[in-house]
PDB file of C-alpha atoms (C1' of nucleotides) in Angstrom:
ATOM      1  CA  MET A 359      -4.805  -4.558  12.464  1.00 69.00           C
ATOM      2  CA  PRO A 360      -8.193  -4.217  13.902  1.00 80.00           C
ATOM      3  CA  GLU A 361      -7.935  -3.191  17.129  1.00 85.00           C
ATOM      4  CA  LEU A 362     -11.101  -1.827  20.126  1.00 89.00           C
ATOM      5  CA  PRO A 363     -11.373   1.860  17.894  1.00 87.00           C
ATOM      6  CA  GLU A 364     -11.417   0.257  14.834  1.00 85.00           C
ATOM      7  CA  VAL A 365     -14.296  -2.356  15.228  1.00 89.00           C
ATOM      8  CA  GLU A 366     -16.008   0.344  16.428  1.00 90.00           C
ATOM      9  CA  VAL A 367     -15.898   2.238  13.048  1.00 87.00           C
ATOM     10  CA  VAL A 368     -16.887  -0.482  11.494  1.00 89.00           C
ATOM     11  CA  ARG A 369     -19.821  -0.734  14.355  1.00 92.00           C
ATOM     12  CA  ARG A 370     -21.298   2.573  13.727  1.00 90.00           C
ATOM     13  CA  GLY A 371     -20.906   1.819   9.823  1.00 89.00           C
ATOM     14  CA  LEU A 372     -22.930  -1.589  10.737  1.00 93.00           C
ATOM     15  CA  GLU A 373     -25.570   1.223  12.263  1.00 93.00           C
ATOM     16  CA  ARG A 374     -25.340   3.324   9.975  1.00 91.00           C
ATOM     17  CA  TRP A 375     -25.239   0.182   6.635  1.00 92.00           C
ATOM     18  CA  VAL A 376     -27.079  -2.323   7.944  1.00 94.00           C
ATOM     19  CA  ALA A 377     -29.277  -2.207  10.667  1.00 94.00           C
ATOM     20  CA  GLY A 378     -33.017  -2.681   9.964  1.00 95.00           C
ATOM     21  CA  ARG A 379     -32.465  -4.665   6.702  1.00 95.00           C
ATOM     22  CA  THR A 380     -33.830  -7.524   5.389  1.00 96.00           C
ATOM     23  CA  VAL A 381     -31.582 -10.596   4.566  1.00 97.00           C
ATOM     24  CA  THR A 382     -32.327 -12.680   1.304  1.00 97.00           C
ATOM     25  CA  GLU A 383     -29.547 -14.815   0.404  1.00 97.00           C
ATOM     26  CA  VAL A 384     -25.763 -15.898   2.123  1.00 97.00           C
ATOM     27  CA  GLU A 385     -22.909 -17.575  -0.023  1.00 97.00           C
ATOM     28  CA  VAL A 386     -20.007 -18.081   2.539  1.00 96.00           C
ATOM     29  CA  LEU A 387     -16.926 -18.598   0.078  1.00 96.00           C
ATOM     30  CA  HIS A 388     -14.863 -19.806   2.324  1.00 95.00           C
ATOM     31  CA  PRO A 389     -15.363 -22.219   4.807  1.00 93.00           C
ATOM     32  CA  ARG A 390     -12.473 -21.122   7.116  1.00 94.00           C
ATOM     33  CA  ALA A 391     -14.412 -17.730   7.550  1.00 96.00           C
ATOM     34  CA  VAL A 392     -17.383 -20.028   9.669  1.00 96.00           C
ATOM     35  CA  ARG A 393     -15.080 -22.327  11.548  1.00 93.00           C
ATOM     36  CA  ARG A 394     -16.637 -20.985  14.407  1.00 94.00           C
ATOM     37  CA  HIS A 395     -19.889 -22.116  13.614  1.00 94.00           C
ATOM     38  CA  PRO A 396     -19.670 -26.011  14.255  1.00 87.00           C
ATOM     39  CA  ALA A 397     -23.266 -26.790  11.511  1.00 92.00           C
ATOM     40  CA  GLY A 398     -21.697 -25.416   8.915  1.00 94.00           C
ATOM     41  CA  GLY A 399     -21.608 -22.845   6.120  1.00 95.00           C
ATOM     42  CA  ALA A 400     -24.531 -23.787   4.960  1.00 96.00           C
ATOM     43  CA  ASP A 401     -26.111 -24.108   7.873  1.00 96.00           C
ATOM     44  CA  PHE A 402     -24.892 -20.983   8.874  1.00 96.00           C
ATOM     45  CA  ALA A 403     -26.395 -19.418   5.355  1.00 97.00           C
ATOM     46  CA  ALA A 404     -29.616 -21.059   5.822  1.00 97.00           C
ATOM     47  CA  ARG A 405     -30.416 -19.854   9.444  1.00 96.00           C
ATOM     48  CA  LEU A 406     -29.459 -15.864   8.228  1.00 97.00           C
ATOM     49  CA  LYS A 407     -31.365 -15.835   5.253  1.00 97.00           C
ATOM     50  CA  GLY A 408     -34.912 -14.637   5.864  1.00 96.00           C
ATOM     51  CA  GLN A 409     -33.956 -12.979   9.027  1.00 96.00           C
ATOM     52  CA  ARG A 410     -33.855  -8.854   9.275  1.00 96.00           C
ATOM     53  CA  PHE A 411     -30.693  -7.655  11.258  1.00 96.00           C
ATOM     54  CA  GLY A 412     -31.098  -4.898  14.749  1.00 96.00           C
ATOM     55  CA  VAL A 413     -28.403  -2.579  14.774  1.00 96.00           C
ATOM     56  CA  ALA A 414     -24.482  -3.938  15.599  1.00 95.00           C
ATOM     57  CA  ARG A 415     -23.002  -4.063  19.281  1.00 96.00           C
ATOM     58  CA  ARG A 416     -19.943  -4.733  19.890  1.00 95.00           C
ATOM     59  CA  ARG A 417     -18.272  -5.701  23.322  1.00 96.00           C
ATOM     60  CA  GLY A 418     -13.547  -5.075  22.835  1.00 94.00           C
ATOM     61  CA  LYS A 419     -12.753  -6.454  20.042  1.00 93.00           C
ATOM     62  CA  TYR A 420     -15.977  -8.877  19.069  1.00 96.00           C
ATOM     63  CA  LEU A 421     -19.169  -7.499  17.283  1.00 95.00           C
ATOM     64  CA  TRP A 422     -22.270  -8.640  17.055  1.00 97.00           C
ATOM     65  CA  LEU A 423     -25.609  -8.276  15.056  1.00 97.00           C
ATOM     66  CA  PRO A 424     -28.630  -9.291  16.662  1.00 97.00           C
ATOM     67  CA  LEU A 425     -31.309 -10.682  14.689  1.00 96.00           C
ATOM     68  CA  ALA A 426     -35.058  -8.635  14.800  1.00 91.00           C
ATOM     69  CA  GLU A 427     -37.494 -11.878  16.884  1.00 82.00           C
ATOM     70  CA  THR A 428     -35.402 -15.222  17.282  1.00 87.00           C
ATOM     71  CA  GLY A 429     -32.496 -13.828  20.499  1.00 90.00           C
ATOM     72  CA  THR A 430     -29.721 -14.611  18.355  1.00 95.00           C
ATOM     73  CA  SER A 431     -27.307 -12.309  17.214  1.00 96.00           C
ATOM     74  CA  VAL A 432     -24.416 -13.049  13.859  1.00 97.00           C
ATOM     75  CA  LEU A 433     -21.400 -12.706  15.943  1.00 97.00           C
ATOM     76  CA  GLY A 434     -18.296 -11.152  14.130  1.00 95.00           C
ATOM     77  CA  HIS A 435     -14.634 -10.913  14.391  1.00 94.00           C
ATOM     78  CA  LEU A 436     -12.397  -8.902  12.620  1.00 91.00           C
ATOM     79  CA  GLY A 437      -9.315 -10.951  13.517  1.00 89.00           C
ATOM     80  CA  MET A 438      -6.317  -9.951  11.803  1.00 86.00           C
ATOM     81  CA  SER A 439      -7.169  -9.088   8.573  1.00 85.00           C
ATOM     82  CA  GLY A 440     -10.968  -8.366   8.066  1.00 88.00           C
ATOM     83  CA  GLN A 441     -13.442  -6.307   6.973  1.00 89.00           C
ATOM     84  CA  LEU A 442     -16.879  -5.596   6.983  1.00 92.00           C
ATOM     85  CA  LEU A 443     -17.660  -4.141   3.252  1.00 91.00           C
ATOM     86  CA  VAL A 444     -20.857  -2.474   2.062  1.00 91.00           C
ATOM     87  CA  GLN A 445     -20.234  -2.824  -1.446  1.00 90.00           C
ATOM     88  CA  PRO A 446     -22.829  -1.849  -4.235  1.00 92.00           C
ATOM     89  CA  GLU A 447     -24.177  -5.941  -5.865  1.00 94.00           C
ATOM     90  CA  ASP A 448     -22.312  -5.114  -8.850  1.00 95.00           C
ATOM     91  CA  ALA A 449     -18.658  -4.068  -7.762  1.00 92.00           C
ATOM     92  CA  ALA A 450     -15.819  -6.923  -8.747  1.00 93.00           C
ATOM     93  CA  ASP A 451     -15.660  -9.663  -5.956  1.00 93.00           C
ATOM     94  CA  GLU A 452     -12.826  -8.331  -3.555  1.00 90.00           C
ATOM     95  CA  LYS A 453      -9.926 -10.797  -3.683  1.00 90.00           C
ATOM     96  CA  HIS A 454     -10.538 -12.270  -0.102  1.00 91.00           C
ATOM     97  CA  LEU A 455     -14.350 -11.934  -0.078  1.00 94.00           C
ATOM     98  CA  ARG A 456     -15.321 -15.206   2.555  1.00 96.00           C
ATOM     99  CA  ILE A 457     -18.953 -14.316   2.737  1.00 97.00           C
ATOM    100  CA  ARG A 458     -21.401 -12.322   0.783  1.00 97.00           C
ATOM    101  CA  ILE A 459     -24.900 -11.025   2.748  1.00 97.00           C
ATOM    102  CA  ARG A 460     -27.097  -9.875  -0.260  1.00 97.00           C
ATOM    103  CA  PHE A 461     -30.143  -7.562   1.358  1.00 96.00           C
ATOM    104  CA  ALA A 462     -34.228  -7.618   0.129  1.00 95.00           C
ATOM    105  CA  ALA A 463     -34.627  -4.087  -2.342  1.00 89.00           C
ATOM    106  CA  SER A 464     -38.292  -3.689  -1.242  1.00 79.00           C
ATOM    107  CA  ASP A 465     -40.128  -0.329   0.206  1.00 65.00           C
ATOM    108  CA  SER A 466     -39.605  -1.788   4.268  1.00 68.00           C
ATOM    109  CA  ASP A 467     -36.191  -1.872   3.405  1.00 68.00           C
ATOM    110  CA  SER A 468     -35.453   1.683   4.141  1.00 71.00           C
ATOM    111  CA  VAL A 469     -31.483   1.984   4.856  1.00 84.00           C
ATOM    112  CA  ARG A 470     -31.120   5.902   3.689  1.00 85.00           C
ATOM    113  CA  GLY A 471     -28.510   4.847   0.219  1.00 86.00           C
ATOM    114  CA  ALA A 472     -28.121   1.300   1.076  1.00 89.00           C
ATOM    115  CA  ALA A 473     -30.404   0.594  -1.852  1.00 90.00           C
ATOM    116  CA  GLY A 474     -28.231  -2.199  -4.161  1.00 92.00           C
ATOM    117  CA  THR A 475     -25.535  -2.386  -1.767  1.00 93.00           C
ATOM    118  CA  GLU A 476     -24.434  -5.733  -0.082  1.00 94.00           C
ATOM    119  CA  LEU A 477     -22.351  -6.786   2.710  1.00 95.00           C
ATOM    120  CA  ARG A 478     -18.949  -8.354   2.759  1.00 94.00           C
ATOM    121  CA  PHE A 479     -17.126 -10.224   4.432  1.00 94.00           C
ATOM    122  CA  VAL A 480     -13.429 -10.206   3.579  1.00 92.00           C
ATOM    123  CA  ASP A 481     -10.658 -11.675   5.445  1.00 90.00           C
ATOM    124  CA  GLN A 482      -7.167 -12.287   3.894  1.00 88.00           C
ATOM    125  CA  ARG A 483      -5.151 -14.502   6.886  1.00 89.00           C
ATOM    126  CA  THR A 484      -8.499 -16.114   7.516  1.00 91.00           C
ATOM    127  CA  PHE A 485      -8.475 -15.453  11.568  1.00 92.00           C
ATOM    128  CA  GLY A 486     -11.531 -13.402  11.135  1.00 93.00           C
ATOM    129  CA  GLY A 487     -15.483 -14.765  10.760  1.00 95.00           C
ATOM    130  CA  LEU A 488     -19.020 -15.196  11.128  1.00 97.00           C
ATOM    131  CA  SER A 489     -20.879 -17.676  13.655  1.00 97.00           C
ATOM    132  CA  LEU A 490     -24.661 -18.014  14.503  1.00 97.00           C
ATOM    133  CA  HIS A 491     -25.069 -17.897  18.623  1.00 96.00           C
ATOM    134  CA  ASP A 492     -28.108 -17.799  20.594  1.00 95.00           C
ATOM    135  CA  GLN A 493     -28.468 -14.788  23.061  1.00 92.00           C
ATOM    136  CA  THR A 494     -27.492 -15.104  27.005  1.00 91.00           C
ATOM    137  CA  PRO A 495     -30.289 -12.719  29.220  1.00 88.00           C
ATOM    138  CA  ASP A 496     -27.822  -9.673  28.786  1.00 87.00           C
ATOM    139  CA  GLY A 497     -28.432  -9.916  25.117  1.00 90.00           C
ATOM    140  CA  LEU A 498     -24.803 -11.210  24.661  1.00 94.00           C
ATOM    141  CA  PRO A 499     -24.061 -14.040  22.295  1.00 95.00           C
ATOM    142  CA  ASP A 500     -24.127 -17.065  24.335  1.00 94.00           C
ATOM    143  CA  VAL A 501     -19.912 -17.978  23.268  1.00 94.00           C
ATOM    144  CA  ILE A 502     -17.878 -14.531  24.583  1.00 95.00           C
ATOM    145  CA  GLY A 503     -18.914 -14.556  28.175  1.00 93.00           C
ATOM    146  CA  HIS A 504     -15.705 -15.103  28.999  1.00 93.00           C
ATOM    147  CA  ILE A 505     -15.017 -11.519  27.043  1.00 95.00           C
ATOM    148  CA  ALA A 506     -14.740  -8.288  30.193  1.00 96.00           C
ATOM    149  CA  ARG A 507     -16.317  -5.359  29.469  1.00 96.00           C
ATOM    150  CA  ASP A 508     -13.917  -2.671  27.844  1.00 96.00           C
ATOM    151  CA  PRO A 509     -12.018   0.510  29.089  1.00 96.00           C
ATOM    152  CA  LEU A 510     -15.066   2.474  27.079  1.00 95.00           C
ATOM    153  CA  ASP A 511     -17.477   0.168  27.952  1.00 96.00           C
ATOM    154  CA  PRO A 512     -19.474   3.441  31.149  1.00 96.00           C
ATOM    155  CA  GLU A 513     -19.799  -0.223  33.205  1.00 95.00           C
ATOM    156  CA  PHE A 514     -16.166  -0.946  33.230  1.00 96.00           C
ATOM    157  CA  ASP A 515     -15.358  -1.766  37.184  1.00 96.00           C
ATOM    158  CA  ASP A 516     -12.044   0.484  37.242  1.00 97.00           C
ATOM    159  CA  ALA A 517     -11.451  -0.496  41.038  1.00 96.00           C
ATOM    160  CA  ALA A 518     -11.776  -3.958  39.932  1.00 96.00           C
ATOM    161  CA  PHE A 519      -9.917  -4.038  37.456  1.00 96.00           C
ATOM    162  CA  HIS A 520      -7.363  -2.961  39.963  1.00 96.00           C
ATOM    163  CA  SER A 521      -7.431  -5.691  42.211  1.00 96.00           C
ATOM    164  CA  ALA A 522      -7.504  -8.113  39.523  1.00 96.00           C
ATOM    165  CA  LEU A 523      -4.452  -6.752  38.273  1.00 96.00           C
ATOM    166  CA  ARG A 524      -2.575  -7.190  42.106  1.00 95.00           C
ATOM    167  CA  LEU A 525      -4.479 -10.877  42.199  1.00 94.00           C
ATOM    168  CA  ARG A 526      -3.454 -12.160  38.805  1.00 94.00           C
ATOM    169  CA  ARG A 527       0.528 -13.455  38.685  1.00 94.00           C
ATOM    170  CA  THR A 528       1.972 -12.637  35.635  1.00 95.00           C
ATOM    171  CA  THR A 529       3.089  -9.506  33.973  1.00 95.00           C
ATOM    172  CA  VAL A 530       1.255  -6.303  32.798  1.00 96.00           C
ATOM    173  CA  LYS A 531       1.371  -6.639  29.545  1.00 95.00           C
ATOM    174  CA  ARG A 532      -0.313  -9.820  29.294  1.00 94.00           C
ATOM    175  CA  ALA A 533      -2.979  -8.781  31.332  1.00 96.00           C
ATOM    176  CA  LEU A 534      -3.507  -5.593  29.157  1.00 96.00           C
ATOM    177  CA  LEU A 535      -3.937  -8.613  26.474  1.00 95.00           C
ATOM    178  CA  ASP A 536      -5.449 -11.072  28.386  1.00 95.00           C
ATOM    179  CA  GLN A 537      -9.594 -10.629  27.247  1.00 93.00           C
ATOM    180  CA  SER A 538     -10.824 -11.926  30.220  1.00 93.00           C
ATOM    181  CA  LEU A 539      -9.042  -9.310  31.974  1.00 95.00           C
ATOM    182  CA  ILE A 540     -10.239  -6.613  30.317  1.00 96.00           C
ATOM    183  CA  SER A 541     -10.956  -6.684  26.046  1.00 96.00           C
ATOM    184  CA  GLY A 542     -10.269  -4.360  23.243  1.00 93.00           C
ATOM    185  CA  VAL A 543      -6.844  -3.844  23.991  1.00 93.00           C
ATOM    186  CA  GLY A 544      -4.510  -5.547  21.425  1.00 91.00           C
ATOM    187  CA  ASN A 545      -0.420  -5.699  20.806  1.00 91.00           C
ATOM    188  CA  ILE A 546      -0.265  -2.199  19.204  1.00 90.00           C
ATOM    189  CA  TYR A 547      -2.326   0.009  22.292  1.00 91.00           C
ATOM    190  CA  ALA A 548      -0.814  -1.487  24.961  1.00 94.00           C
ATOM    191  CA  ASP A 549       2.383  -0.594  23.734  1.00 94.00           C
ATOM    192  CA  GLU A 550       1.219   2.542  23.442  1.00 94.00           C
ATOM    193  CA  ALA A 551      -0.547   2.611  26.501  1.00 95.00           C
ATOM    194  CA  LEU A 552       2.758   1.364  28.453  1.00 96.00           C
ATOM    195  CA  TRP A 553       4.483   4.050  26.685  1.00 97.00           C
ATOM    196  CA  ARG A 554       2.998   6.750  27.703  1.00 97.00           C
ATOM    197  CA  SER A 555       2.458   4.970  31.359  1.00 97.00           C
ATOM    198  CA  ARG A 556       6.288   4.368  31.311  1.00 97.00           C
ATOM    199  CA  LEU A 557       6.071   1.357  32.420  1.00 97.00           C
ATOM    200  CA  HIS A 558       8.251  -2.200  31.240  1.00 95.00           C
ATOM    201  CA  TYR A 559       6.006  -4.547  29.643  1.00 94.00           C
ATOM    202  CA  ASP A 560       7.344  -7.463  31.624  1.00 93.00           C
ATOM    203  CA  ARG A 561       6.210  -5.255  35.206  1.00 95.00           C
ATOM    204  CA  PRO A 562       4.733  -7.617  37.151  1.00 95.00           C
ATOM    205  CA  THR A 563       1.119  -6.989  38.022  1.00 96.00           C
ATOM    206  CA  ALA A 564       1.129  -7.646  41.367  1.00 95.00           C
ATOM    207  CA  THR A 565       3.544  -4.295  41.805  1.00 95.00           C
ATOM    208  CA  LEU A 566       1.535  -2.149  40.247  1.00 96.00           C
ATOM    209  CA  THR A 567       0.016   0.029  43.004  1.00 96.00           C
ATOM    210  CA  ARG A 568      -3.428   1.917  42.618  1.00 96.00           C
ATOM    211  CA  PRO A 569      -2.157   5.404  41.166  1.00 97.00           C
ATOM    212  CA  ARG A 570      -0.531   2.914  39.031  1.00 96.00           C
ATOM    213  CA  SER A 571      -3.061   1.259  37.552  1.00 96.00           C
ATOM    214  CA  ALA A 572      -5.472   4.663  37.125  1.00 97.00           C
ATOM    215  CA  GLU A 573      -2.994   6.069  34.805  1.00 97.00           C
ATOM    216  CA  LEU A 574      -3.052   3.343  32.982  1.00 97.00           C
ATOM    217  CA  LEU A 575      -6.398   2.734  32.549  1.00 97.00           C
ATOM    218  CA  GLY A 576      -6.136   6.530  31.844  1.00 97.00           C
ATOM    219  CA  HIS A 577      -3.628   5.800  28.535  1.00 96.00           C
ATOM    220  CA  VAL A 578      -5.545   2.975  27.323  1.00 96.00           C
ATOM    221  CA  ARG A 579      -7.988   5.123  27.293  1.00 96.00           C
ATOM    222  CA  ASP A 580      -7.191   8.012  25.655  1.00 95.00           C
ATOM    223  CA  VAL A 581      -5.065   6.122  23.396  1.00 92.00           C
ATOM    224  CA  MET A 582      -8.528   4.490  22.378  1.00 91.00           C
ATOM    225  CA  ASN A 583     -10.607   8.259  22.209  1.00 92.00           C
ATOM    226  CA  ALA A 584      -7.518   9.041  20.055  1.00 89.00           C
ATOM    227  CA  ALA A 585      -7.923   6.870  17.372  1.00 85.00           C
ATOM    228  CA  LEU A 586     -11.625   6.418  17.390  1.00 85.00           C
ATOM    229  CA  GLU A 587     -11.511  10.568  16.583  1.00 82.00           C
ATOM    230  CA  VAL A 588      -9.815  10.604  13.626  1.00 77.00           C
ATOM    231  CA  GLY A 589     -11.295   7.500  11.777  1.00 67.00           C
ATOM    232  CA  GLY A 590     -14.753   7.194  14.085  1.00 48.00           C
ATOM    233  CA  THR A 591     -16.551  10.547  11.652  1.00 40.00           C
ATOM    234  CA  SER A 592     -18.328  10.867   8.669  1.00 38.00           C
ATOM    235  CA  PHE A 593     -20.546   7.690   8.018  1.00 42.00           C
ATOM    236  CA  ASP A 594     -22.445   9.135   4.841  1.00 37.00           C
ATOM    237  CA  SER A 595     -19.583   8.419   2.761  1.00 38.00           C
ATOM    238  CA  LEU A 596     -20.148   5.040   2.114  1.00 36.00           C
ATOM    239  CA  TYR A 597     -16.314   3.705   1.186  1.00 37.00           C
ATOM    240  CA  VAL A 598     -14.710   5.455   3.670  1.00 37.00           C
ATOM    241  CA  ASN A 599     -15.177   3.880   7.122  1.00 43.00           C
ATOM    242  CA  VAL A 600     -17.289   0.721   7.184  1.00 45.00           C
ATOM    243  CA  ASN A 601     -14.091  -1.820   6.368  1.00 45.00           C
ATOM    244  CA  GLY A 602     -12.129   0.260   9.618  1.00 43.00           C
ATOM    245  CA  GLU A 603      -9.008   1.876   8.946  1.00 46.00           C
ATOM    246  CA  SER A 604      -8.421   4.717  11.315  1.00 43.00           C
ATOM    247  CA  GLY A 605      -5.336   6.403   9.921  1.00 46.00           C
ATOM    248  CA  TYR A 606      -4.542   6.408  13.518  1.00 48.00           C
ATOM    249  CA  PHE A 607      -1.901   4.600  12.583  1.00 49.00           C
ATOM    250  CA  ASP A 608       0.330   6.410  10.500  1.00 50.00           C
ATOM    251  CA  ARG A 609       0.507   9.659  12.000  1.00 54.00           C
ATOM    252  CA  SER A 610       0.508   8.744  16.088  1.00 78.00           C
ATOM    253  CA  LEU A 611       2.580   6.148  17.188  1.00 88.00           C
ATOM    254  CA  ASP A 612       4.897   6.477  19.965  1.00 93.00           C
ATOM    255  CA  ALA A 613       6.084   2.705  20.474  1.00 93.00           C
ATOM    256  CA  TYR A 614       4.893   0.294  17.851  1.00 90.00           C
ATOM    257  CA  GLY A 615       7.044  -0.543  14.903  1.00 88.00           C
ATOM    258  CA  ARG A 616       8.976   2.586  16.343  1.00 90.00           C
ATOM    259  CA  GLU A 617      12.724   0.134  16.903  1.00 90.00           C
ATOM    260  CA  ASP A 618      15.962   2.373  16.823  1.00 90.00           C
ATOM    261  CA  GLU A 619      13.711   5.381  16.316  1.00 91.00           C
ATOM    262  CA  PRO A 620      13.822   8.121  18.916  1.00 94.00           C
ATOM    263  CA  CYS A 621      11.354   8.271  21.834  1.00 95.00           C
ATOM    264  CA  HIS A 622       9.244  11.028  21.593  1.00 95.00           C
ATOM    265  CA  ARG A 623       9.893  12.403  25.121  1.00 97.00           C
ATOM    266  CA  CYS A 624      13.691  11.490  25.516  1.00 97.00           C
ATOM    267  CA  GLY A 625      15.366  10.821  22.584  1.00 96.00           C
ATOM    268  CA  THR A 626      16.602   7.331  23.048  1.00 95.00           C
ATOM    269  CA  PRO A 627      16.605   5.138  20.323  1.00 94.00           C
ATOM    270  CA  MET A 628      13.492   2.902  21.205  1.00 93.00           C
ATOM    271  CA  ARG A 629      13.973  -1.380  21.605  1.00 92.00           C
ATOM    272  CA  ARG A 630      11.784  -4.063  20.313  1.00 91.00           C
ATOM    273  CA  ARG A 631      12.289  -7.273  22.009  1.00 89.00           C
ATOM    274  CA  ALA A 632      10.631 -10.659  20.987  1.00 85.00           C
ATOM    275  CA  TRP A 633       7.611 -11.100  23.124  1.00 81.00           C
ATOM    276  CA  MET A 634       5.202 -13.849  22.926  1.00 80.00           C
ATOM    277  CA  ASN A 635       5.870 -15.068  19.814  1.00 81.00           C
ATOM    278  CA  ARG A 636       5.514 -11.220  18.068  1.00 86.00           C
ATOM    279  CA  SER A 637       7.043  -7.707  19.756  1.00 90.00           C
ATOM    280  CA  SER A 638       7.171  -5.413  22.065  1.00 92.00           C
ATOM    281  CA  TYR A 639       8.640  -2.242  21.440  1.00 93.00           C
ATOM    282  CA  PHE A 640       9.535   0.276  24.271  1.00 94.00           C
ATOM    283  CA  CYS A 641      12.513   2.868  25.686  1.00 95.00           C
ATOM    284  CA  PRO A 642      15.216   1.411  27.233  1.00 94.00           C
ATOM    285  CA  ARG A 643      15.302   4.970  29.061  1.00 96.00           C
ATOM    286  CA  CYS A 644      11.798   5.452  29.878  1.00 96.00           C
ATOM    287  CA  GLN A 645      10.317   2.482  30.760  1.00 96.00           C
ATOM    288  CA  ARG A 646      12.851   0.942  32.682  1.00 94.00           C
ATOM    289  CA  PRO A 647      12.540  -2.927  33.444  1.00 88.00           C
ATOM    290  CA  PRO A 648      11.741  -4.050  37.141  1.00 85.00           C
ATOM    291  CA  ARG A 649      14.073  -5.374  38.916  1.00 75.00           C
ATOM    292  CA  ALA A 650      15.092  -9.075  39.333  1.00 63.00           C
ATOM    293  CA  GLY A 651      12.682 -11.003  41.137  1.00 47.00           C
ATOM    294  CA  ALA A 652      10.459  -8.433  41.827  1.00 45.00           C
TER     295      ALA A 652
ATOM    296  C1'  DC B1447      -7.646 -23.497  38.163  1.00 63.99           C
ATOM    297  C1'  DA B1448      -4.712 -20.036  36.707  1.00 63.99           C
ATOM    298  C1'  DA B1449      -0.525 -19.260  33.577  1.00 63.99           C
ATOM    299  C1'  DG B1450       2.181 -19.595  29.666  1.00 63.99           C
ATOM    300  C1'  DG B1451       2.451 -21.721  24.900  1.00 63.99           C
ATOM    301  C1'  DC B1452       1.711 -23.418  20.598  1.00 63.99           C
ATOM    302  C1'  DT B1453      -0.954 -22.746  16.866  1.00 63.99           C
ATOM    303  C1'  DC B1454      -4.608 -21.667  12.815  1.00 63.99           C
ATOM    304  C1'  DC B1455      -3.317 -18.226   8.255  1.00 63.99           C
ATOM    305  C1'  DT B1456      -1.295 -15.126   3.633  1.00 63.99           C
ATOM    306  C1'  DG B1457       1.469 -12.173   1.970  1.00 63.99           C
ATOM    307  C1'  DA B1458       5.465  -8.414   2.608  1.00 63.99           C
ATOM    308  C1'  DT B1459      10.205  -8.718   3.039  1.00 63.99           C
ATOM    309  C1'  DA B1460      14.828 -10.386   3.967  1.00 63.99           C
ATOM    310  C1'  DG B1461      18.788 -12.684   1.952  1.00 63.99           C
ATOM    311  C1'  DC B1462      21.141 -16.058  -0.723  1.00 63.99           C
TER     312       DC B1462
ATOM    313  C1'  DT C 566      15.636 -13.892 -11.182  1.00 63.99           C
ATOM    314  C1'  DG C 567      13.357 -17.403  -7.718  1.00 63.99           C
ATOM    315  C1'  DC C 568      13.193 -19.917  -4.352  1.00 63.99           C
ATOM    316  C1'  DT C 569      12.946 -20.268   1.085  1.00 63.99           C
ATOM    317  C1'  DA C 570      12.929 -18.137   5.505  1.00 63.99           C
ATOM    318  C1'  DT C 571      10.589 -15.128   8.618  1.00 63.99           C
ATOM    319  C1'  DC C 572       7.550 -11.601  10.324  1.00 63.99           C
ATOM    320  C1'  DA C 573       2.724 -10.200  11.479  1.00 63.99           C
ATOM    321  C1'  DG C 574      -0.907 -11.244  15.211  1.00 63.99           C
ATOM    322  C1'  DG C 575      -6.164 -12.450  18.195  1.00 63.99           C
ATOM    323  C1'  DA C 576      -7.871 -16.198  20.303  1.00 63.99           C
ATOM    324  C1'  DG C 577      -9.417 -20.872  21.561  1.00 63.99           C
ATOM    325  C1'  DC C 578      -7.284 -24.523  23.257  1.00 63.99           C
ATOM    326  C1'  DC C 579      -3.940 -27.101  25.334  1.00 63.99           C
ATOM    327  C1'  DT C 580      -0.352 -28.671  28.214  1.00 63.99           C
ATOM    328  C1'  DT C 581       2.080 -27.861  32.695  1.00 63.99           C
TER     329       DT C 581
END
DNA sequence: CAAGGCTCCTGATAGC
DNA sequence: TGCTATCAGGAGCCTT
């Protein structure tokens, strides 16, 4: 389940292996993978052919590859199970291969070690996809104008985030998952940051003091940076990191998936609650629910 | 307009 | 063994 750190790892892999390469052929193998491209798979392939990729960019969980000299970008979202893989052209197709992008083998294609490789979008559950969009003047694909800056963005405005929390009539975990308030936080890291902050997921955002929201934001950043450290190294190895598997989940989770296991802080069994068609994991002792009607 | 709920999808797993 | 039910979840879209 890729969240911001995993997507950033993928972005770095794309920067290393794909930037500067020229597309020669595009195969769309599943229509759902281009459903955000209204003109359809054939149009997507035709318009991409012959274009040269610039350096991959990211906001929250969205990433995009600007096409040099056109003012358009290939926008990608990995959804729940998406992967972008750089594979040798002769490698067997993955079971859930959805889109294949082949590159020129010309002399101008000077990405070190990338000769004979192609870019593949693989996605089991088909929540993710690729699409082509015009860019706004600030370089953002036009369809993600509503996505807020993410907490690792140097221009993220902490004070504005706090003000927005105070104004909202919602609860803290909903706010963390609201990509128009803060982007890049998914269910897993939301639970982790709330656990670290000793905040219950149902606490109304309007009750958060400035120090509390600052602490929460700090923990969100800590959790993401820790995951990035584990997954975001060694981009010289083709197969390891372009797929965004950080290995972080197995080792370092304090909340997510730990129902009935002892809280790493106080030993109380962790609980799971059905919440918004998914789960919230929390420590009933460290993360006390808000008073009814508070 | 804001808030919250529904829905898309496939594979792993549990239960009978 | 083989079937069915349940769960996982990002974010666009719809309803209230």
